[in-house]
Amino acid sequence: MEKLVLLSYGSGGELMRELIEKDYLKYLSNPILDELLDSAVFELSGKLAFTTDSYVITPIFFKGGDIGSLSVYGTANDLAVVGAKPLFISLSFIIEEGLPIKDLHKILESISNASKGINVNVVTGDTKVVEKNKGDKIFINTAGIGVIEPNRDWRSRKVDVDDVVIVSGDIGEHGLYIMLERLGMKTDEIVKSDMGYVGSFVLPLLDNFEGIKFVRDATRGGVATVLNEIAYKYNVEIEIEEDLIPTKDWVLQASEILGIDPLYSANEGKVVIIADKSQAQDIINFLKKFELSANATIIGKIITNKKPRVYLLTKIGSRRILESLKGDILPRIC
Amino acid sequence: MSLVKTINLNSMFNYDSQSFKLFTKEIVDKIKELVGDKEYVIMEFCGTHTHEISRYALRSILPKNLELRSGPGCPVCVTAEEDIDYIINLVLENDLGVITFGDIVNVPGSVASLSYLRAMGKDVKVVYNPMESIKIAENNLNKNYVLVGIGFETTVPMLAHTLINIKQKGLKNLFYLSLHKLTPPATIALLNSNEVKLDGIIGPGHVSTIIGTKAWEDIAYKYKIPFVIMGFEPQDMLFGIYVLLEKIINKEYGVWNTYLRSVRYEGNKTALDLIFKVFRISSANWRGLGIIPDSGLELNDEFKEYDVKLRFPLTKEIKVRKTACRCGDVLRGAIKPYECPLFAKACKPSSPKGPCMVSSEGSCAAYYLYEMN
Ligand code: SF4
């Protein structure tokens, strides 16, 4: 019979030790974790960034990744966009009783690959098992710590009129693809999540351009929501052009079928950047050298600093307000 | 030759952005010319049109004296308070689990919404695909579930397919509540009421794909009004509006199809057959329009055993409390969303007071999201 995670695994006894020592250490071993203390102990100096996030996704395995790699990249991305190099992360699993052990192994393996690939260590963690129907297969809560080199700290730079708005690549893929999966639609190989580690291009970008004034990853709520956050944070009016927004054909098609605008659909490997106009073209040229930002594009600019508002110039030339995401994203039924 | 004439609407998606803008400009100029200083009111029946008209800010580029009114074409919005109240009572009295899709969970009934029930700990599941209901029922054999079927002709085939599967599997713990609605009878009710004077109608694209253009013919002739079926791209709509205006001005009536890449005269026979394998025509209760004969679908004799109303009749009578929401008036085109006193004040997408603010196809939500200048 298939081995399943049982309620007793989370209760701290013998089974738990076995789970940690055999399985977790097998995949995630590093000197700090291997000590198996109640807290991870390490030294760090400099300016630190500290973040936390929780990962809840159906399906847990998808094209382009799974909940394990998503939690590593997602946490690392939150650090990288503020200019921090991610170093350590914590992982807390909340597992619904009955999850096949082989699925847990797959997730651990993917966490291992993702964290090795970007050079971060999982240094502490926890596991709880909840009764059937009290969870949804597996939830992962994380925290992450990174160090910010002074030259990468963009927070004090002033966002102003004429600054350009850049997206680091084609938008809307993760959210629309996950929606198609949940609807049970068969999709081609090219239809998948864009999940990836944005630090791969954001950190070098910050090293090379002082004109970077704001960076945020456009996850839930999509690019439209991030733009509204920027408008409110700096009290500026932003105008973007629909024609300029890089979007894959399948994303446009899926968005037409489901009635979900790619501007509101989540991304897991894309950032929105506000940059000084004078460096805009150089920044684009620089970004194009990296695999994850090869399709970086200027999509608009800041037009006034009078009030917080975002406008979209539509593909037919009309102009309207672009609001942030309100409520849930659900496929239309009409 | 003008772009309007040369662009083949079927291959329009391949045009570059410059041609798109030129086409828009040219056709908007032509529309302005046709409209002149006369006033016209045309209505779009379909919620997706409502949404796209707002999303592309068409009102901002079209002449002010050409009014686009939204009609009752948002399936979530037209769900009556009574029906939401019924589901709530069903759960409270019989402890049924509810399976639904779309944003119906957030629609307020006269006392609460299904999402409120869920927060109370009741079993309310939102699925993305109704076929998932089968899995849920199979995994919880000792609990009874009701699958809430909403939607117009467009959505029904998918639900009919689900019901056929439920029957084939012989499931005994999954029941069905049909809140499906048919669009032509509602159109007739609206035209009969004469509350709003309409010059022409933007016919629904998706619905007509299923029922065909022929389903509108009798109505167009009886009420002497032009119908133009349109697609959902902004160019589709502008071109369709142009054709519709031409018909209005020439005093022609009938049905014209400008959504050739999807809509046929006969409709989609396979989908229609599927629908009537499972359902038969009945009356239905529409928010704002009341009970309209022959405007709904109920399970036919072969599927009657799944009808939740027959299996779980309510013991209490439902008394609907009147709320301040004017969604019903909005759905009839009698008022515009911003004429409701709650609009953008007590009622926003984050705290909707009525279904027209809940659904992405609802006119209140479309106005709130895209047209609040
Ligand atoms: S604004 Fe809100 S309360 Fe008013 S009609 Fe629309 S949905 Fe109802």
XYZ file of C-alpha atoms and ligand atoms in Angstrom:
715
model
C 0.000 0.000 0.000
C 1.056 3.514 -0.716
C 2.715 5.210 2.271
C 0.789 8.218 3.526
C 1.500 10.995 5.977
C -0.378 10.088 9.160
C -1.644 12.298 11.912
C 0.935 10.856 14.294
C 3.788 12.302 12.195
C 3.114 15.779 13.440
C 3.051 14.905 17.107
C 6.762 15.077 17.780
C 7.431 11.420 18.575
C 9.505 8.715 16.991
C 7.892 8.976 13.556
C 8.572 12.675 13.496
C 12.257 12.163 14.229
C 12.441 9.647 11.477
C 10.767 12.060 9.091
C 13.185 14.844 9.950
C 16.365 12.849 10.112
C 15.809 10.674 7.142
C 13.806 12.777 4.791
C 14.372 16.423 5.544
C 18.115 16.127 6.118
C 18.537 13.934 3.087
C 17.276 16.735 0.860
C 18.083 19.904 2.741
C 21.253 19.187 4.728
C 23.552 22.132 5.554
C 25.712 22.865 8.620
C 23.158 25.075 10.346
C 20.186 22.779 9.783
C 22.213 19.672 10.616
C 22.657 20.880 14.197
C 18.931 20.234 14.688
C 18.622 22.841 17.445
C 15.393 24.574 18.373
C 16.556 27.663 16.531
C 18.961 28.159 13.674
C 22.049 29.945 14.988
C 24.213 32.074 12.689
C 25.994 35.388 12.429
C 25.190 38.153 9.986
C 26.186 41.761 9.653
C 25.004 44.681 7.586
C 21.542 45.826 6.663
C 19.128 42.894 6.734
C 15.849 42.219 4.980
C 13.367 39.854 6.595
C 10.197 38.524 4.978
C 7.495 35.930 5.482
C 4.923 34.332 3.236
C 2.547 31.383 3.068
C 1.987 29.140 0.081
C -1.391 27.635 -0.573
C -1.926 26.420 -4.112
C -4.098 23.935 -5.990
C -2.747 21.956 -7.765
C 0.415 21.445 -5.699
C 2.295 20.122 -8.738
C 2.111 22.108 -11.944
C 3.992 22.720 -15.155
C 6.938 24.957 -14.359
C 7.196 23.980 -10.681
C 5.377 22.881 -7.552
C 4.483 24.237 -4.140
C 8.023 23.479 -2.908
C 9.991 25.427 -5.496
C 7.297 28.115 -5.420
C 7.838 28.697 -1.708
C 11.619 28.958 -2.137
C 11.482 31.292 -5.147
C 8.598 33.314 -3.770
C 10.429 34.004 -0.518
C 13.723 34.703 -2.273
C 11.952 37.024 -4.721
C 10.485 39.105 -1.902
C 14.016 39.599 -0.592
C 15.649 40.238 -3.955
C 13.237 42.977 -5.036
C 14.255 45.153 -2.080
C 17.884 44.586 -3.050
C 18.682 41.842 -0.559
C 20.717 38.774 -1.391
C 18.686 35.864 0.064
C 20.694 33.746 2.518
C 18.529 31.732 4.850
C 14.967 30.584 4.799
C 12.695 28.720 7.189
C 10.006 26.296 6.091
C 6.958 25.255 8.047
C 4.796 22.526 6.594
C 1.158 22.099 7.472
C 0.265 18.768 5.963
C -3.201 17.329 5.626
C -3.263 13.737 6.823
C -3.187 11.337 3.911
C -0.683 13.121 1.685
C 1.322 10.416 -0.089
C 4.870 10.278 1.291
C 6.149 10.200 -2.267
C 4.526 13.585 -2.910
C 6.284 14.956 0.160
C 9.558 13.595 -1.179
C 8.938 15.194 -4.541
C 8.290 18.519 -2.836
C 11.410 18.221 -0.676
C 13.497 17.368 -3.683
C 12.182 20.369 -5.536
C 12.885 22.606 -2.523
C 16.383 21.196 -2.441
C 17.000 21.892 -6.133
C 15.498 25.358 -6.010
C 17.435 26.438 -2.924
C 20.738 25.005 -4.174
C 20.206 26.690 -7.519
C 19.999 30.124 -5.934
C 22.388 29.483 -3.071
C 20.112 29.815 -0.090
C 19.983 27.428 2.842
C 16.918 26.121 4.595
C 18.091 26.521 8.184
C 15.050 25.750 10.300
C 11.595 24.301 9.908
C 8.594 22.661 11.444
C 5.899 20.169 10.497
C 2.347 19.859 11.696
C -0.140 17.339 10.408
C -3.824 18.241 10.487
C -6.838 15.974 10.150
C -8.266 15.103 6.768
C -10.381 17.988 5.390
C -8.828 20.468 7.824
C -6.266 21.455 5.231
C -5.663 21.086 1.516
C -2.847 18.574 0.953
C -0.006 20.824 2.074
C 0.518 24.443 3.074
C 3.990 25.900 3.407
C 4.829 28.911 5.495
C 8.257 30.474 5.052
C 10.436 33.235 6.361
C 13.578 34.533 4.705
C 16.562 36.657 5.611
C 18.892 38.448 3.248
C 21.605 41.077 3.335
C 21.331 44.382 1.458
C 24.524 45.874 0.070
C 24.304 49.688 0.413
C 24.421 50.284 -3.361
C 21.418 47.982 -3.885
C 19.135 49.818 -1.503
C 16.797 51.844 -3.739
C 14.374 52.938 -1.048
C 15.490 56.553 -0.708
C 15.464 57.340 -4.439
C 12.718 59.700 -5.500
C 10.059 58.460 -7.910
C 9.025 61.364 -10.115
C 7.361 62.596 -13.299
C 8.839 61.144 -16.509
C 10.196 58.040 -14.798
C 9.479 54.979 -16.902
C 7.547 51.846 -16.004
C 9.231 48.590 -16.978
C 7.934 45.034 -16.776
C 10.637 42.383 -16.798
C 8.870 40.101 -19.281
C 5.614 38.595 -20.580
C 2.852 39.030 -18.049
C 0.009 37.019 -16.564
C 1.294 33.486 -17.119
C 1.234 31.865 -13.682
C -2.296 32.933 -12.766
C -3.902 32.075 -16.089
C -2.117 28.754 -16.393
C -3.153 27.696 -12.865
C -6.737 28.678 -13.675
C -6.683 26.511 -16.816
C -5.329 23.594 -14.762
C -8.070 24.002 -12.203
C -10.684 24.024 -14.913
C -9.235 20.717 -16.035
C -8.328 22.018 -19.483
C -5.679 20.212 -21.470
C -2.863 22.561 -22.380
C 0.198 22.489 -24.645
C 3.742 22.273 -23.358
C 4.271 26.004 -23.813
C 1.420 26.806 -21.448
C 3.002 26.882 -17.999
C 3.878 28.931 -14.952
C 6.580 31.569 -15.329
C 7.951 30.773 -11.884
C 11.580 31.738 -11.373
C 14.091 33.580 -9.203
C 14.017 37.277 -10.073
C 17.173 37.998 -8.051
C 19.095 36.534 -10.986
C 18.546 39.781 -12.860
C 17.338 42.244 -10.217
C 20.522 42.138 -8.106
C 22.948 42.684 -11.024
C 20.609 45.383 -12.306
C 20.803 47.227 -8.987
C 24.594 46.909 -9.038
C 24.757 48.616 -12.400
C 22.058 51.286 -12.404
C 21.446 53.939 -9.815
C 18.380 54.978 -11.772
C 16.343 52.028 -10.441
C 13.875 53.616 -8.044
C 11.385 50.893 -7.254
C 11.114 47.132 -7.780
C 8.276 44.795 -6.831
C 7.343 41.322 -7.968
C 3.905 41.288 -9.562
C 2.416 38.243 -7.840
C -1.208 38.167 -6.705
C -3.254 40.990 -8.195
C -0.846 41.192 -11.135
C 0.828 44.163 -12.753
C -2.272 46.372 -12.415
C -2.274 46.006 -8.653
C 1.444 46.759 -8.298
C 1.033 49.890 -10.427
C -1.749 51.082 -8.139
C 0.431 50.423 -5.108
C 3.127 52.567 -6.685
C 0.638 55.325 -7.525
C -0.544 55.439 -3.904
C 2.884 55.142 -2.340
C 4.331 58.067 -4.309
C 1.116 59.966 -5.094
C 1.716 59.843 -8.843
C -0.366 59.323 -11.962
C 0.895 56.508 -14.141
C -0.059 55.862 -17.745
C 0.633 52.576 -19.498
C -0.105 51.480 -23.052
C -1.896 48.245 -23.733
C -0.040 47.823 -27.034
C 3.318 47.826 -25.309
C 2.568 45.207 -22.671
C 4.435 42.007 -23.534
C 2.001 39.084 -23.471
C 2.207 35.608 -24.958
C -0.469 34.534 -27.437
C -1.724 31.697 -25.247
C -2.170 34.152 -22.394
C -4.296 36.404 -24.606
C -6.354 33.456 -25.802
C -6.873 32.085 -22.298
C -7.782 35.524 -21.079
C -10.413 35.867 -23.783
C -11.934 32.490 -22.954
C -11.962 32.958 -19.186
C -12.650 36.680 -19.090
C -9.597 37.282 -16.919
C -7.380 40.228 -17.773
C -3.645 39.345 -17.878
C -2.988 42.641 -16.079
C -4.649 41.145 -12.983
C -3.283 37.660 -13.351
C -0.482 36.579 -11.006
C 3.134 36.290 -12.092
C 5.789 34.312 -10.233
C 8.904 35.492 -12.002
C 8.162 39.024 -13.162
C 8.833 42.394 -11.598
C 7.635 45.923 -12.180
C 10.432 48.485 -12.149
C 10.293 52.264 -11.953
C 13.429 53.780 -13.434
C 14.919 57.102 -14.368
C 14.145 58.003 -17.963
C 17.791 58.798 -18.756
C 18.846 55.185 -18.111
C 15.721 53.508 -19.450
C 17.109 52.134 -22.708
C 20.362 50.939 -21.113
C 18.356 49.161 -18.453
C 16.289 47.365 -21.072
C 19.421 46.357 -22.976
C 20.949 45.066 -19.762
C 17.844 43.098 -18.761
C 17.656 41.453 -22.174
C 20.900 39.605 -21.394
C 19.226 37.509 -18.699
C 17.058 34.537 -19.491
C 14.259 35.508 -17.101
C 14.090 39.119 -18.247
C 14.838 38.667 -21.943
C 11.537 40.282 -22.879
C 11.773 43.288 -20.559
C 9.796 46.219 -21.952
C 8.981 49.818 -21.145
C 5.194 49.925 -20.898
C 4.517 53.439 -19.714
C 5.549 56.347 -17.570
C 4.717 58.578 -14.665
C 2.805 61.572 -15.957
C 2.088 63.754 -12.913
C 2.711 63.827 -9.182
C -0.695 65.278 -8.385
C -2.822 62.305 -7.405
C -2.621 58.538 -7.150
C -4.084 57.034 -10.293
C -3.234 54.575 -13.049
C -4.492 54.886 -16.631
C -4.492 52.456 -19.480
C -4.346 53.591 -23.100
C -6.294 50.769 -24.714
C -5.333 49.156 -27.968
C -8.021 51.132 -29.756
C -6.692 54.427 -28.469
C -9.235 55.147 -25.719
C -8.084 55.804 -22.179
C -9.467 54.552 -18.895
C -8.612 54.080 -15.280
C -6.794 50.895 -14.381
C -7.896 49.866 -10.900
C -6.178 47.402 -8.620
C -7.681 43.951 -8.317
C -10.877 43.969 -6.290
C -12.095 40.730 -4.797
C -11.401 37.292 -6.220
C -10.437 36.395 -9.739
C -13.028 34.006 -11.079
C -13.689 32.891 -14.621
C -16.766 34.475 -16.129
C -19.755 32.294 -16.748
C -21.465 34.336 -19.433
C -10.948 52.094 -50.038
C -11.785 52.693 -46.444
C -10.375 50.509 -43.715
C -13.820 49.800 -42.374
C -14.714 48.105 -45.637
C -11.427 46.308 -46.170
C -10.851 44.845 -42.742
C -12.274 41.381 -42.773
C -13.684 40.973 -39.316
C -12.797 37.310 -39.313
C -9.101 37.913 -39.575
C -9.102 41.171 -37.689
C -7.022 39.754 -34.877
C -3.971 39.733 -37.074
C -3.891 43.452 -37.718
C -1.100 45.489 -36.259
C -1.774 48.060 -33.611
C -1.578 50.984 -36.006
C -4.357 49.615 -38.178
C -6.405 48.959 -35.048
C -6.212 52.594 -34.076
C -6.905 53.820 -37.598
C -9.862 51.487 -37.849
C -11.168 52.763 -34.531
C -10.825 56.353 -35.537
C -12.448 55.817 -38.876
C -15.378 53.853 -37.574
C -15.959 56.212 -34.655
C -16.045 59.108 -37.140
C -18.599 57.242 -39.206
C -20.686 56.540 -36.126
C -20.573 60.231 -35.199
C -21.705 61.130 -38.671
C -24.630 58.704 -38.473
C -25.698 59.843 -35.018
C -25.502 63.559 -35.763
C -27.376 65.462 -33.098
C -30.142 62.899 -32.657
C -30.463 60.830 -29.492
C -30.374 57.047 -29.591
C -30.541 54.410 -26.886
C -29.240 50.939 -27.601
C -28.998 48.111 -25.119
C -26.461 45.359 -24.732
C -28.042 42.260 -23.243
C -24.903 40.394 -22.507
C -22.795 40.927 -19.399
C -19.572 40.297 -21.264
C -20.457 43.141 -23.634
C -21.149 45.356 -20.616
C -17.764 44.503 -19.209
C -15.874 44.988 -22.457
C -17.630 48.273 -23.292
C -16.371 49.621 -19.983
C -12.986 47.961 -20.235
C -12.266 49.598 -23.579
C -13.825 52.873 -22.483
C -16.060 52.863 -25.560
C -18.418 55.401 -24.007
C -15.543 57.874 -23.814
C -14.956 57.792 -27.570
C -18.533 57.438 -28.801
C -20.868 60.441 -29.110
C -22.619 61.349 -25.856
C -26.045 61.290 -27.482
C -25.647 57.621 -28.356
C -26.466 55.906 -25.113
C -25.324 52.360 -24.376
C -27.582 50.849 -21.721
C -26.812 47.604 -19.989
C -29.493 44.954 -19.819
C -30.174 41.818 -17.792
C -27.374 39.750 -19.282
C -25.252 38.904 -16.283
C -26.216 35.425 -15.105
C -25.074 35.940 -11.533
C -26.867 39.281 -11.280
C -30.254 38.021 -12.373
C -30.340 35.366 -9.654
C -33.283 36.287 -7.456
C -32.925 36.987 -3.724
C -35.445 34.201 -3.115
C -33.139 31.673 -4.710
C -30.150 32.630 -2.574
C -32.414 32.573 0.486
C -33.677 29.158 -0.574
C -30.144 27.741 -0.755
C -29.355 29.182 2.650
C -32.443 27.609 4.163
C -31.635 24.348 2.459
C -28.273 24.302 4.176
C -29.621 25.357 7.548
C -32.580 22.957 7.534
C -31.075 19.889 5.923
C -27.364 20.397 6.376
C -26.699 19.946 2.677
C -23.279 20.821 1.331
C -23.354 23.371 -1.478
C -21.251 23.132 -4.613
C -21.257 26.115 -6.890
C -19.093 27.974 -9.337
C -18.500 31.535 -10.385
C -19.061 34.369 -7.966
C -22.544 33.320 -6.857
C -21.099 32.659 -3.377
C -20.650 36.364 -2.837
C -24.140 37.373 -3.937
C -26.135 38.694 -1.006
C -29.553 37.141 -0.522
C -31.942 39.092 1.610
C -30.114 38.070 4.797
C -26.731 36.616 3.947
C -24.559 35.221 1.198
C -23.211 31.723 0.743
C -19.735 32.928 1.637
C -21.175 33.955 4.991
C -22.456 30.398 5.462
C -19.034 29.098 4.602
C -17.460 31.351 7.201
C -19.972 29.917 9.707
C -18.440 26.521 9.036
C -21.014 25.194 6.583
C -19.794 23.124 3.686
C -19.822 25.498 0.704
C -17.467 24.621 -2.105
C -16.622 26.696 -5.151
C -15.466 24.573 -8.047
C -13.971 25.738 -11.297
C -15.467 22.950 -13.297
C -18.882 21.508 -12.352
C -17.590 17.982 -13.046
C -15.568 18.361 -9.844
C -18.857 18.072 -7.960
C -18.898 14.374 -8.806
C -15.555 13.811 -7.134
C -16.662 15.728 -4.054
C -19.850 13.694 -3.735
C -17.998 10.419 -4.282
C -15.487 11.265 -1.586
C -18.189 12.156 0.944
C -20.807 9.490 0.457
C -22.496 10.092 3.798
C -23.237 13.737 3.070
C -25.822 15.173 0.672
C -24.758 17.905 -1.707
C -26.547 20.311 -3.976
C -24.902 21.524 -7.146
C -26.191 25.003 -7.913
C -26.496 25.442 -11.665
C -26.553 29.005 -12.875
C -25.929 30.512 -16.257
C -27.588 31.165 -19.584
C -27.703 28.984 -22.669
C -23.916 29.253 -22.904
C -23.194 27.458 -19.646
C -26.035 24.932 -19.621
C -24.434 22.336 -21.956
C -21.543 21.904 -19.521
C -23.977 21.367 -16.644
C -26.095 18.981 -18.722
C -22.957 16.987 -19.381
C -22.274 16.896 -15.635
C -25.806 15.687 -14.886
C -25.539 12.899 -17.440
C -22.381 11.761 -15.692
C -24.017 11.951 -12.276
C -26.790 9.690 -13.512
C -24.421 7.268 -15.195
C -22.508 6.874 -11.951
C -25.744 6.405 -10.049
C -24.782 8.938 -7.392
C -27.385 9.152 -4.650
C -26.025 12.058 -2.615
C -25.702 14.801 -5.237
C -28.722 16.928 -6.148
C -29.282 19.796 -8.508
C -30.766 23.246 -8.255
C -31.444 24.708 -11.659
C -31.317 28.486 -11.662
C -30.644 28.526 -15.383
C -32.220 31.234 -17.441
C -33.025 31.666 -21.096
C -32.360 35.025 -22.674
C -34.978 35.514 -25.428
C -37.996 35.408 -23.042
C -36.346 38.001 -20.800
C -35.792 40.179 -23.839
C -39.479 39.936 -24.639
C -40.425 40.810 -21.048
C -38.208 43.846 -21.174
C -39.562 45.036 -24.506
C -43.121 44.419 -23.297
C -42.635 46.518 -20.196
C -41.801 49.558 -22.332
C -40.025 51.078 -19.341
C -37.033 52.119 -21.416
C -37.424 53.145 -25.009
C -34.853 51.212 -27.013
C -33.865 51.962 -30.591
C -31.814 48.863 -31.156
C -30.266 45.881 -29.461
C -26.716 44.603 -29.276
C -27.357 40.876 -29.456
C -25.329 38.567 -27.231
C -22.366 36.814 -28.828
C -21.826 33.746 -26.672
C -25.510 32.975 -26.158
C -26.208 33.288 -29.884
C -23.378 30.867 -30.598
C -25.571 28.260 -28.895
C -29.103 29.328 -29.875
C -28.338 30.814 -33.294
C -29.473 34.078 -34.813
C -32.809 32.518 -35.669
C -33.790 32.584 -31.990
C -34.103 36.381 -32.187
C -35.991 36.716 -35.448
C -39.537 36.579 -34.133
C -38.757 39.135 -31.469
C -37.140 41.516 -33.927
C -40.145 41.363 -36.243
C -42.784 41.509 -33.557
C -41.259 44.516 -31.816
C -39.920 46.060 -35.025
C -36.484 46.525 -33.634
C -33.047 45.789 -35.122
C -30.770 43.234 -33.425
C -27.111 43.085 -34.309
C -25.165 40.131 -32.888
C -21.617 41.173 -32.037
C -18.341 39.696 -30.896
C -16.431 40.966 -27.905
C -13.310 42.580 -29.272
C -13.619 46.364 -29.212
C -13.501 46.411 -33.015
C -16.293 43.839 -33.142
C -18.402 46.067 -30.955
C -17.648 49.304 -32.796
C -18.349 47.700 -36.133
C -21.527 46.133 -34.757
C -22.713 49.433 -33.316
C -22.105 51.072 -36.678
C -24.203 48.431 -38.446
C -26.907 48.723 -35.786
C -27.088 52.503 -36.209
C -27.400 52.137 -39.956
C -30.364 49.814 -39.446
C -31.956 52.137 -36.878
C -31.619 55.150 -39.122
C -32.909 53.281 -42.179
C -35.786 52.037 -40.013
C -34.949 48.441 -40.835
C -35.624 45.699 -38.360
C -34.477 42.099 -38.193
C -31.401 40.234 -37.039
C -27.905 40.821 -38.400
C -24.895 38.798 -37.461
C -21.516 40.524 -37.341
C -19.938 37.780 -35.239
C -19.491 35.421 -38.144
C -16.468 33.680 -36.734
C -18.607 32.146 -34.024
C -22.356 32.509 -34.586
C -24.468 30.537 -37.100
C -28.108 30.879 -38.070
C -29.046 27.505 -36.583
C -26.819 27.777 -33.526
C -24.959 24.797 -32.157
C -27.142 21.742 -32.576
C -24.988 19.418 -30.486
C -25.105 21.809 -27.540
C -28.848 22.331 -27.874
C -29.474 18.577 -28.025
C -27.386 18.125 -24.904
C -29.400 20.760 -23.062
C -32.749 19.174 -23.895
C -31.587 15.692 -23.057
C -31.576 16.829 -19.438
C -33.759 19.905 -19.105
C -37.126 21.168 -20.176
C -38.418 24.714 -20.348
C -40.035 26.174 -17.240
C -40.686 29.572 -15.736
C -37.897 31.355 -13.865
C -37.575 34.116 -11.310
C -35.343 36.989 -12.452
C -34.022 39.650 -10.160
C -35.596 42.879 -11.323
C -37.931 41.252 -13.823
C -39.828 38.835 -11.607
C -41.225 35.508 -12.755
C -41.115 35.183 -16.522
C -42.886 32.231 -18.140
C -40.767 29.886 -20.256
C -37.557 31.675 -19.328
C -35.928 28.929 -17.283
C -34.972 25.291 -17.362
C -35.936 22.493 -15.003
C -34.792 18.890 -14.971
C -36.916 16.679 -17.228
C -38.605 13.463 -16.054
C -35.556 11.385 -16.696
C -33.467 13.515 -14.326
C -36.163 14.506 -11.849
C -34.711 12.320 -9.109
C -31.862 14.856 -8.848
C -34.111 17.860 -8.383
C -33.236 19.209 -4.960
C -36.557 21.024 -4.603
C -38.492 17.786 -4.952
C -36.212 15.864 -2.647
C -35.840 18.523 0.048
C -38.975 20.654 0.115
C -38.643 23.483 2.602
C -40.855 23.486 5.652
C -40.629 27.216 6.206
C -41.907 29.791 3.803
C -39.198 32.141 2.579
C -39.882 35.771 3.272
C -37.610 37.976 1.268
C -36.544 41.119 3.037
C -36.422 44.174 0.885
C -32.974 45.734 0.648
C -31.845 49.120 -0.603
C -29.979 47.606 -3.537
C -31.437 48.717 -6.875
C -29.861 46.003 -8.943
C -33.272 45.051 -10.297
C -33.705 48.529 -11.765
C -30.180 48.436 -13.144
C -30.863 45.087 -14.814
C -33.933 46.466 -16.549
C -31.941 49.434 -17.742
C -34.298 51.689 -15.763
C -31.420 53.352 -13.905
C -27.695 53.521 -14.456
C -25.449 52.097 -11.745
C -24.346 55.501 -10.452
C -27.972 56.476 -9.956
C -28.227 53.956 -7.123
C -27.648 55.858 -3.860
C -25.401 53.092 -2.528
C -23.108 53.030 -5.571
C -19.427 53.526 -4.643
C -20.490 54.500 -1.133
C -21.851 51.595 0.881
C -21.550 49.336 -2.164
C -18.148 48.503 -3.664
C -16.653 45.338 -5.128
C -14.993 44.679 -1.764
C -18.313 45.022 0.107
C -21.031 44.401 -2.464
C -24.631 45.099 -1.507
C -26.021 43.482 -4.611
C -25.038 41.000 -7.307
C -24.442 43.699 -9.926
C -21.410 44.743 -7.893
C -20.273 41.161 -7.261
C -19.984 39.725 -10.703
C -17.327 40.843 -13.137
C -20.110 40.963 -15.726
C -22.342 43.107 -13.550
C -22.905 46.695 -14.660
C -22.264 48.205 -11.229
C -18.879 46.475 -11.031
C -18.016 47.478 -14.604
C -18.854 51.116 -13.900
C -17.009 51.054 -10.600
C -13.869 49.473 -12.023
C -13.570 51.251 -15.312
C -15.722 54.326 -15.548
C -15.194 56.247 -12.315
C -13.616 59.374 -13.613
S -24.551 49.855 -6.691
Fe -24.693 48.075 -5.357
S -26.525 48.425 -4.182
Fe -26.641 49.790 -5.947
S -27.713 48.622 -7.530
Fe -25.558 48.241 -7.840
S -25.184 46.366 -6.698
Fe -27.128 47.158 -5.934
